[in-house]
XYZ file of C-alpha atoms in Angstrom:
521
model
C 0.018 -0.021 0.039
C 3.123 2.299 -0.121
C 2.160 3.799 -3.481
C -1.486 4.629 -2.798
C -1.846 8.248 -4.055
C -2.376 11.204 -1.660
C -5.922 12.304 -1.842
C -7.267 15.799 -1.337
C -10.911 16.268 -1.132
C -12.756 19.541 -0.266
C -15.317 17.647 1.945
C -13.366 16.382 4.831
C -15.905 13.674 5.873
C -15.570 12.103 2.525
C -11.723 12.380 2.534
C -11.781 10.659 6.076
C -13.899 7.809 4.630
C -11.456 7.353 1.677
C -8.473 7.427 3.912
C -10.202 4.818 6.214
C -10.743 2.749 3.045
C -6.978 2.748 2.373
C -6.260 1.862 6.069
C -8.661 -1.017 5.956
C -7.366 -2.434 2.830
C -3.909 -2.527 4.448
C -5.264 -4.126 7.503
C -6.797 -6.946 5.365
C -3.746 -7.691 3.415
C -2.739 -11.251 3.466
C 0.129 -13.329 1.878
C 0.194 -16.307 -0.263
C 3.017 -18.542 1.437
C 4.268 -19.470 -1.995
C 4.311 -15.895 -3.416
C 4.755 -13.423 -0.501
C 5.452 -10.576 -3.022
C 1.912 -10.695 -4.325
C -0.644 -8.225 -3.017
C -4.099 -9.769 -1.982
C -6.712 -9.046 0.554
C -8.877 -11.220 2.758
C -12.545 -10.931 2.477
C -13.178 -9.532 5.857
C -12.599 -9.605 9.584
C -13.309 -11.392 11.784
C -15.105 -14.207 10.051
C -13.502 -14.276 6.532
C -9.787 -13.619 7.009
C -8.958 -15.398 3.816
C -8.903 -15.187 -0.060
C -12.396 -15.291 -1.455
C -12.730 -15.592 -5.307
C -15.682 -13.248 -5.742
C -15.038 -10.861 -2.909
C -11.332 -10.394 -3.671
C -11.952 -9.842 -7.417
C -14.631 -7.201 -6.768
C -12.576 -5.455 -3.995
C -9.439 -5.391 -6.237
C -11.338 -4.013 -9.407
C -12.904 -1.303 -7.297
C -9.491 -0.349 -5.808
C -8.050 -0.223 -9.287
C -7.671 3.614 -9.461
C -5.551 3.794 -6.333
C -3.788 0.362 -6.391
C -3.773 -1.609 -9.553
C -1.317 -4.126 -8.045
C -3.925 -5.516 -5.950
C -6.008 -6.871 -8.959
C -2.884 -8.261 -10.513
C -2.025 -10.200 -7.448
C -5.452 -11.321 -6.948
C -5.580 -12.689 -10.498
C -2.240 -14.483 -10.268
C -3.230 -16.168 -6.964
C -6.528 -17.296 -8.081
C -4.964 -18.370 -11.346
C -2.535 -20.653 -9.460
C -5.569 -22.360 -7.856
C -7.917 -22.667 -10.959
C -9.910 -25.868 -11.171
C -8.281 -28.745 -13.125
C -10.483 -31.788 -12.170
C -14.029 -32.569 -11.391
C -14.507 -33.109 -7.609
C -18.134 -33.131 -6.273
C -17.039 -32.638 -2.717
C -15.133 -29.461 -3.385
C -17.216 -28.523 -6.398
C -14.081 -28.214 -8.377
C -14.376 -28.248 -12.268
C -11.769 -27.596 -14.956
C -11.238 -23.834 -15.532
C -13.338 -22.776 -12.441
C -12.199 -20.050 -10.126
C -12.434 -20.854 -6.465
C -15.017 -19.540 -3.887
C -12.565 -19.617 -0.944
C -9.227 -20.868 0.032
C -8.189 -21.649 3.705
C -4.417 -22.075 4.304
C -2.533 -23.704 7.299
C -4.510 -23.996 10.479
C -7.831 -22.766 9.037
C -8.008 -25.177 6.165
C -10.486 -27.337 8.138
C -13.049 -24.366 8.069
C -13.307 -24.589 4.271
C -16.484 -26.104 2.740
C -15.769 -29.410 1.132
C -13.258 -30.284 3.852
C -10.219 -29.227 1.742
C -8.155 -26.047 1.601
C -9.977 -24.821 -1.604
C -13.750 -24.721 -2.133
C -15.201 -23.867 -5.640
C -18.922 -23.377 -5.040
C -19.240 -19.908 -6.713
C -20.983 -19.400 -10.046
C -19.647 -15.907 -10.598
C -16.084 -15.903 -9.525
C -14.940 -17.306 -12.918
C -16.593 -14.653 -15.260
C -15.557 -12.085 -12.791
C -11.968 -13.320 -13.189
C -12.146 -12.447 -16.825
C -13.648 -9.070 -16.170
C -10.924 -8.087 -13.811
C -8.272 -9.271 -16.298
C -9.740 -7.110 -18.992
C -9.672 -4.070 -16.432
C -6.001 -4.881 -15.553
C -4.920 -4.968 -19.234
C -6.387 -1.313 -19.577
C -4.212 -0.096 -16.669
C -0.955 -0.437 -18.456
C 0.681 -3.692 -17.139
C 3.398 -5.154 -19.265
C 2.205 -7.297 -22.199
C 4.135 -10.301 -20.751
C 2.305 -9.967 -17.498
C -1.112 -10.059 -19.180
C 0.028 -12.820 -21.806
C 0.920 -15.158 -18.813
C -2.667 -14.979 -17.611
C -4.335 -15.653 -21.055
C -4.355 -19.427 -20.820
C -6.167 -19.205 -17.416
C -8.642 -16.735 -19.096
C -9.284 -19.264 -21.890
C -9.869 -22.167 -19.458
C -12.322 -19.865 -17.556
C -14.227 -19.223 -20.837
C -14.181 -23.130 -21.450
C -15.732 -23.501 -17.894
C -18.568 -21.124 -18.762
C -19.597 -22.966 -21.863
C -18.767 -26.658 -20.707
C -19.768 -26.408 -17.039
C -21.558 -23.175 -16.330
C -24.183 -23.629 -18.994
C -24.858 -27.320 -18.184
C -28.062 -27.483 -20.180
C -27.073 -25.506 -23.135
C -29.934 -22.900 -22.924
C -27.335 -20.040 -23.177
C -27.295 -19.076 -19.501
C -24.864 -19.919 -16.669
C -26.630 -21.453 -13.721
C -25.698 -23.194 -10.479
C -26.762 -26.223 -8.449
C -24.628 -27.531 -5.589
C -22.936 -30.827 -6.235
C -23.231 -32.227 -2.689
C -25.397 -31.677 0.391
C -22.720 -29.806 2.314
C -22.082 -27.087 -0.284
C -23.657 -23.682 -0.497
C -27.334 -23.857 -1.564
C -26.995 -20.507 -3.350
C -23.732 -19.680 -5.082
C -24.143 -16.156 -6.239
C -23.223 -13.034 -4.066
C -26.431 -13.476 -2.206
C -25.337 -16.921 -0.894
C -27.649 -17.226 2.183
C -30.025 -20.212 2.047
C -33.098 -17.920 1.452
C -31.425 -15.265 -0.579
C -33.107 -16.011 -3.945
C -36.934 -15.949 -3.918
C -40.191 -15.027 -5.801
C -42.204 -11.997 -5.051
C -44.412 -13.888 -2.812
C -41.393 -15.137 -0.688
C -41.295 -18.685 -2.153
C -37.706 -19.944 -2.480
C -36.443 -20.487 -6.011
C -35.439 -24.082 -6.873
C -32.217 -24.970 -8.652
C -30.704 -25.052 -11.045
C -30.830 -21.123 -10.847
C -29.614 -18.664 -13.544
C -29.043 -15.288 -11.750
C -29.485 -12.117 -13.703
C -26.219 -10.578 -12.500
C -24.206 -13.649 -13.395
C -25.448 -13.314 -17.023
C -24.057 -9.779 -16.949
C -20.737 -10.987 -15.628
C -20.529 -13.514 -18.477
C -21.490 -10.832 -20.928
C -18.596 -8.621 -19.827
C -16.325 -11.769 -19.589
C -16.868 -12.158 -23.374
C -16.200 -8.502 -24.022
C -13.100 -8.465 -21.872
C -11.531 -11.507 -23.582
C -12.507 -9.878 -26.871
C -10.621 -6.648 -25.814
C -7.583 -8.800 -25.219
C -7.886 -10.463 -28.633
C -8.214 -7.355 -30.526
C -5.182 -5.974 -28.529
C -3.206 -8.942 -29.740
C -4.432 -8.576 -33.342
C -6.643 -11.705 -33.215
C -9.728 -10.218 -34.991
C -11.451 -13.561 -35.480
C -11.422 -14.395 -31.889
C -12.420 -10.930 -30.877
C -15.294 -10.964 -33.354
C -16.514 -14.359 -32.275
C -16.644 -13.260 -28.587
C -18.233 -10.000 -29.446
C -20.940 -11.983 -31.405
C -21.460 -14.283 -28.282
C -21.986 -11.334 -26.056
C -24.532 -9.728 -28.506
C -26.529 -13.039 -28.534
C -26.482 -13.263 -24.708
C -27.614 -9.788 -24.429
C -30.581 -10.363 -26.832
C -31.582 -13.532 -25.105
C -31.336 -12.053 -21.744
C -33.613 -9.104 -22.441
C -36.154 -11.487 -24.010
C -36.256 -13.962 -21.066
C -35.513 -12.027 -17.920
C -37.479 -8.826 -18.530
C -40.864 -8.812 -16.775
C -42.928 -6.207 -18.801
C -45.941 -6.036 -16.526
C -43.698 -5.250 -13.582
C -41.145 -3.067 -15.357
C -38.028 -4.721 -13.978
C -35.871 -7.838 -14.535
C -36.261 -11.105 -12.805
C -33.658 -11.903 -10.133
C -33.250 -15.303 -11.764
C -34.711 -18.013 -13.787
C -35.402 -21.178 -11.718
C -34.884 -24.884 -12.508
C -38.159 -24.810 -14.617
C -37.090 -21.621 -16.449
C -39.716 -19.528 -14.594
C -38.947 -15.925 -13.908
C -38.093 -15.455 -10.221
C -40.073 -12.221 -10.005
C -38.825 -10.545 -6.885
C -37.756 -6.827 -7.180
C -34.115 -7.077 -6.006
C -30.926 -5.129 -6.287
C -29.107 -7.548 -8.558
C -30.438 -5.897 -11.698
C -28.310 -2.932 -10.742
C -25.213 -5.080 -11.529
C -26.598 -5.613 -15.089
C -26.730 -1.910 -15.513
C -23.054 -1.657 -14.818
C -22.042 -4.306 -17.375
C -24.257 -2.779 -20.088
C -26.467 -5.892 -20.470
C -29.719 -3.989 -20.099
C -31.408 -2.563 -23.148
C -31.550 1.241 -23.340
C -35.255 1.456 -23.458
C -35.722 -0.569 -20.307
C -33.172 1.289 -18.270
C -35.389 4.081 -17.173
C -37.831 1.701 -15.497
C -35.064 -0.130 -13.821
C -33.549 3.053 -12.411
C -37.099 4.119 -11.210
C -37.530 0.774 -9.321
C -34.039 0.954 -7.819
C -34.651 4.529 -6.431
C -38.384 3.822 -5.370
C -39.279 4.165 -1.645
C -39.596 0.359 -1.589
C -35.946 -0.067 -2.674
C -34.086 3.030 -1.514
C -33.835 3.311 2.254
C -32.475 6.893 2.388
C -28.938 5.396 3.070
C -28.804 3.075 0.113
C -30.665 0.568 -2.195
C -31.909 -2.448 -0.373
C -31.186 -5.913 -1.442
C -34.999 -6.637 -1.694
C -37.925 -4.222 -2.058
C -39.935 -3.715 1.010
C -43.195 -4.849 -0.728
C -41.814 -8.284 -1.334
C -42.908 -11.468 0.502
C -39.516 -12.259 1.943
C -38.678 -8.733 2.994
C -36.881 -8.302 6.241
C -34.792 -5.181 6.887
C -32.770 -7.050 9.431
C -31.911 -10.114 7.190
C -28.742 -10.814 5.566
C -29.829 -10.628 1.844
C -33.617 -9.870 2.022
C -33.783 -6.221 2.691
C -30.440 -5.172 4.112
C -28.177 -2.527 2.562
C -24.744 -3.523 1.211
C -22.263 -0.814 0.333
C -20.500 -2.806 -2.310
C -23.810 -3.461 -3.983
C -24.595 0.174 -3.899
C -21.297 1.086 -5.317
C -22.018 -1.091 -8.275
C -25.463 0.258 -8.710
C -24.098 3.769 -8.719
C -21.659 3.053 -11.303
C -24.462 1.260 -13.348
C -26.729 4.321 -13.128
C -23.973 6.498 -14.404
C -23.290 4.276 -17.231
C -26.843 4.752 -18.487
C -26.927 8.528 -17.687
C -28.941 8.741 -14.362
C -26.654 11.136 -12.778
C -28.974 12.509 -10.104
C -29.879 9.024 -8.959
C -26.303 7.909 -8.720
C -25.450 11.081 -6.736
C -28.280 10.356 -4.311
C -27.044 6.896 -3.496
C -23.321 8.147 -3.213
C -24.419 10.850 -0.721
C -26.484 8.313 1.246
C -23.535 6.045 1.480
C -21.128 8.752 2.548
C -23.644 9.896 5.122
C -23.889 6.309 6.545
C -20.167 6.094 6.879
C -20.119 9.037 9.191
C -22.058 7.035 11.807
C -19.125 4.463 12.040
C -16.073 6.672 12.147
C -15.722 6.749 8.284
C -15.817 3.028 7.829
C -18.663 1.275 5.789
C -19.362 -2.132 7.269
C -20.108 -5.265 5.149
C -23.808 -4.419 5.389
C -26.329 -2.717 7.689
C -30.153 -3.038 8.117
C -32.506 -1.671 5.619
C -34.654 0.432 7.917
C -35.935 3.707 6.343
C -33.935 6.888 7.112
C -37.365 8.499 7.413
C -38.070 6.396 10.480
C -34.650 6.043 12.082
C -31.928 8.860 12.000
C -29.030 6.601 12.020
C -28.198 3.371 10.085
C -28.948 0.270 12.106
C -25.945 -2.024 12.325
C -26.255 -5.701 11.231
C -25.054 -7.624 14.228
C -22.550 -9.970 12.753
C -21.333 -7.816 9.818
C -17.580 -8.051 9.090
C -15.881 -4.759 9.793
C -13.534 -4.063 8.030
C -14.631 -5.971 5.002
C -12.853 -5.903 1.622
C -15.460 -4.953 -0.803
C -17.063 -2.551 1.687
C -13.719 -0.882 2.152
C -13.333 -0.234 -1.594
C -16.989 0.864 -2.169
C -16.173 4.486 -1.382
C -13.312 4.345 -3.819
C -15.599 2.945 -6.422
C -18.236 5.587 -5.627
C -16.028 8.484 -6.039
C -14.178 6.967 -9.002
C -17.540 6.441 -10.672
C -18.590 10.129 -10.112
C -15.349 11.162 -11.542
C -16.358 8.965 -14.527
C -12.913 7.430 -15.033
C -12.313 5.954 -18.512
C -8.939 4.276 -18.251
C -6.934 2.967 -21.202
C -3.532 3.513 -19.744
C -2.118 0.884 -21.970
C -3.005 3.064 -24.879
C -1.720 6.320 -23.253
C -4.730 7.908 -21.599
C -7.288 8.226 -18.896
C -10.297 10.314 -19.603
C -12.507 11.997 -16.978
C -15.998 13.590 -17.223
C -16.897 14.205 -13.411
C -20.330 14.589 -12.188
C -19.518 15.102 -8.386
C -22.166 16.590 -6.257
C -21.647 20.206 -5.195
C -20.344 21.647 -1.990
C -23.292 20.290 -0.061
C -22.774 16.775 -1.373
C -19.647 14.632 -1.736
C -16.941 17.021 -2.753
C -16.152 19.959 -5.003
C -12.858 19.506 -7.167
C -10.532 16.763 -5.747
C -7.110 15.900 -7.149
C -7.781 12.819 -9.300
C -6.334 9.836 -7.418
C -4.461 7.727 -10.064
C -1.925 5.035 -9.152
C 0.099 3.518 -12.084
C 0.587 -0.152 -12.720
C 3.375 -1.863 -10.809
C 4.770 -3.387 -13.923
C 3.886 -0.920 -16.695
C 4.830 -1.233 -20.311
C 8.185 0.259 -21.136
C 7.041 1.342 -24.727
C 6.453 5.012 -25.227
C 2.761 5.946 -24.565
C 1.274 7.679 -27.541
C -1.163 10.705 -27.086
C -3.586 8.717 -29.158
C -3.584 5.063 -30.052
C -2.167 4.377 -33.421
C -3.762 0.869 -33.690
C -6.593 0.324 -36.153
C -9.385 -0.973 -33.896
C -12.508 -2.502 -35.220
C -15.750 -0.508 -35.463
C -17.713 -2.833 -33.281
C -15.614 -2.230 -30.210
C -16.102 -4.402 -27.119
C -15.426 -1.459 -24.698
C -17.064 -1.546 -21.350
C -16.532 2.028 -20.007
C -19.407 3.914 -18.652
C -19.626 6.246 -21.526
C -18.749 3.778 -24.210
C -21.284 3.037 -26.896
C -19.684 0.692 -29.346
C -16.265 2.606 -29.705
C -13.584 3.969 -27.518
C -13.707 7.525 -26.395
C -10.884 8.779 -28.576
C -13.111 7.982 -31.589
C -16.041 9.799 -30.225
C -16.469 13.637 -30.237
C -17.119 14.673 -26.651
C -17.733 18.137 -25.302
C -16.723 19.532 -21.887
C -14.603 16.596 -20.917
C -11.309 16.885 -18.916
C -8.660 14.703 -20.645
C -5.802 13.216 -18.605
C -2.918 11.699 -20.574
C -0.922 9.612 -18.205
C 2.365 8.096 -19.543
C 4.201 6.477 -16.866
C 4.119 8.540 -13.487
C 2.915 12.053 -14.573
C -0.652 13.440 -15.171
C -0.937 16.048 -17.669
C -4.416 17.435 -17.359
C -5.806 19.267 -20.496
C -9.020 21.101 -20.859
C -10.417 20.632 -24.347
C -12.173 23.277 -26.170
C -15.857 23.573 -25.893
C -17.862 22.934 -28.983
C -20.068 25.778 -30.053
C -23.089 23.190 -30.130
C -22.559 22.324 -26.435
C -23.818 24.863 -23.898
C -22.295 22.820 -20.874
C -18.937 24.136 -19.761
C -15.948 21.909 -19.203
C -16.651 19.586 -16.141
C -13.482 20.315 -14.133
C -10.737 22.724 -14.233
C -7.274 21.289 -13.482
C -3.799 21.805 -14.904
C -0.336 20.332 -14.762
C -0.813 17.940 -11.859
C 2.043 15.546 -11.005
C 0.754 12.454 -9.289
C 2.078 12.129 -5.730
C 2.426 8.973 -3.760
C 2.427 8.058 -0.064
C 5.950 6.859 1.046
C 7.820 8.095 -2.068
């Protein structure tokens, strides 16, 4: 954590929360005995002081703007433990990324009775998503290349084992009676249910998992295009397009105006109104014409507590504001939803969630816990703690970083020589005014000169996943009022583009000639 950049924010409460996030990431740092030089973080204290596939991947990608090395270390550590055989007890399968690993004295705590347990449906596509993000942060080509065989085995798992019935969706069903009943991020036994409260029966295809698979295809397509493999890139882009079409046909519930949380074992829509669809916004899986209704539901009084978006709407049969996954508020979930709303242009809604989260952190000395109860802010003046929440917890610690980064609207392609910003930070009464953008460079950056614009001839059907992308990278788009940051190596050169005569909005942020500074250097 020695190279996390110094942060200066006008709102001191927000600055304290972000600094607390940095401290918590340091406190959760653990070592792989075989590779002590790698940076990885445990899922959370005190219950989960170990590497978790899903949690560690999300935490590392959320922390990317301040410490890209965390994502690389997480990918390398998980790649070393990628599944190679079929083992029903541990739920290991070839190409699968593990759910949790327990080392040394805690190995007996792992599900399945061995040090590695693989009962996670989402860690494998998330592995590909994070690899795509890492590649855009300027790590050396050889570093990325070493992980490509693992990425391809992960893709094979999605097709050969994730989609067991060949219907085009990745689903899960535990392989033994000791494993997790639910294997997405809402992995409590009652976490997936219908609007009337009835539990969904497996195999279950979660909506957000399809979004992760979608971005997994696009991430691997990005890597293929970068390597000049147009055929593979086009094939994966086509797969992603087919998945998006099929998803919007089968998960959308027109009479309710939102997406099913899942399809159950009989391919019925699990019709609860839940926060999971916010993850689909972030990955771009949702059709543009349906996004306004999704945003409206997420921000409705039934979903938004005043502090954040609940995991389940208050008018659902299984709602319980003091439950683990059926009405509670999770900071990482809200950070993802915030980024998803911004991707589709819902700025005011994203700002409202962001402000609620930062306000909630004030009641716990700047630290967001794993979750808190979903009671309405109109009824209770403070967030109600969840009794057994981990604190600190990895993806909760990185949630404030993700929220601020989302509002800054980072669009990083450091490997191509640039990071673009189009900030929509709330004003002085909200999160902050004009912060110095935190940007940590890759630990093993490419040594080739960084051009001011990419010279590569990229395809028109671009598999880019940035929040402002719509089919092509930003340097191929004409954008008005955007602050451009060109970041070769360690220096940020901030330039303010000219405002086009057709655009009444002034440039979003006024900065100039900033040199990035690091703690401890």
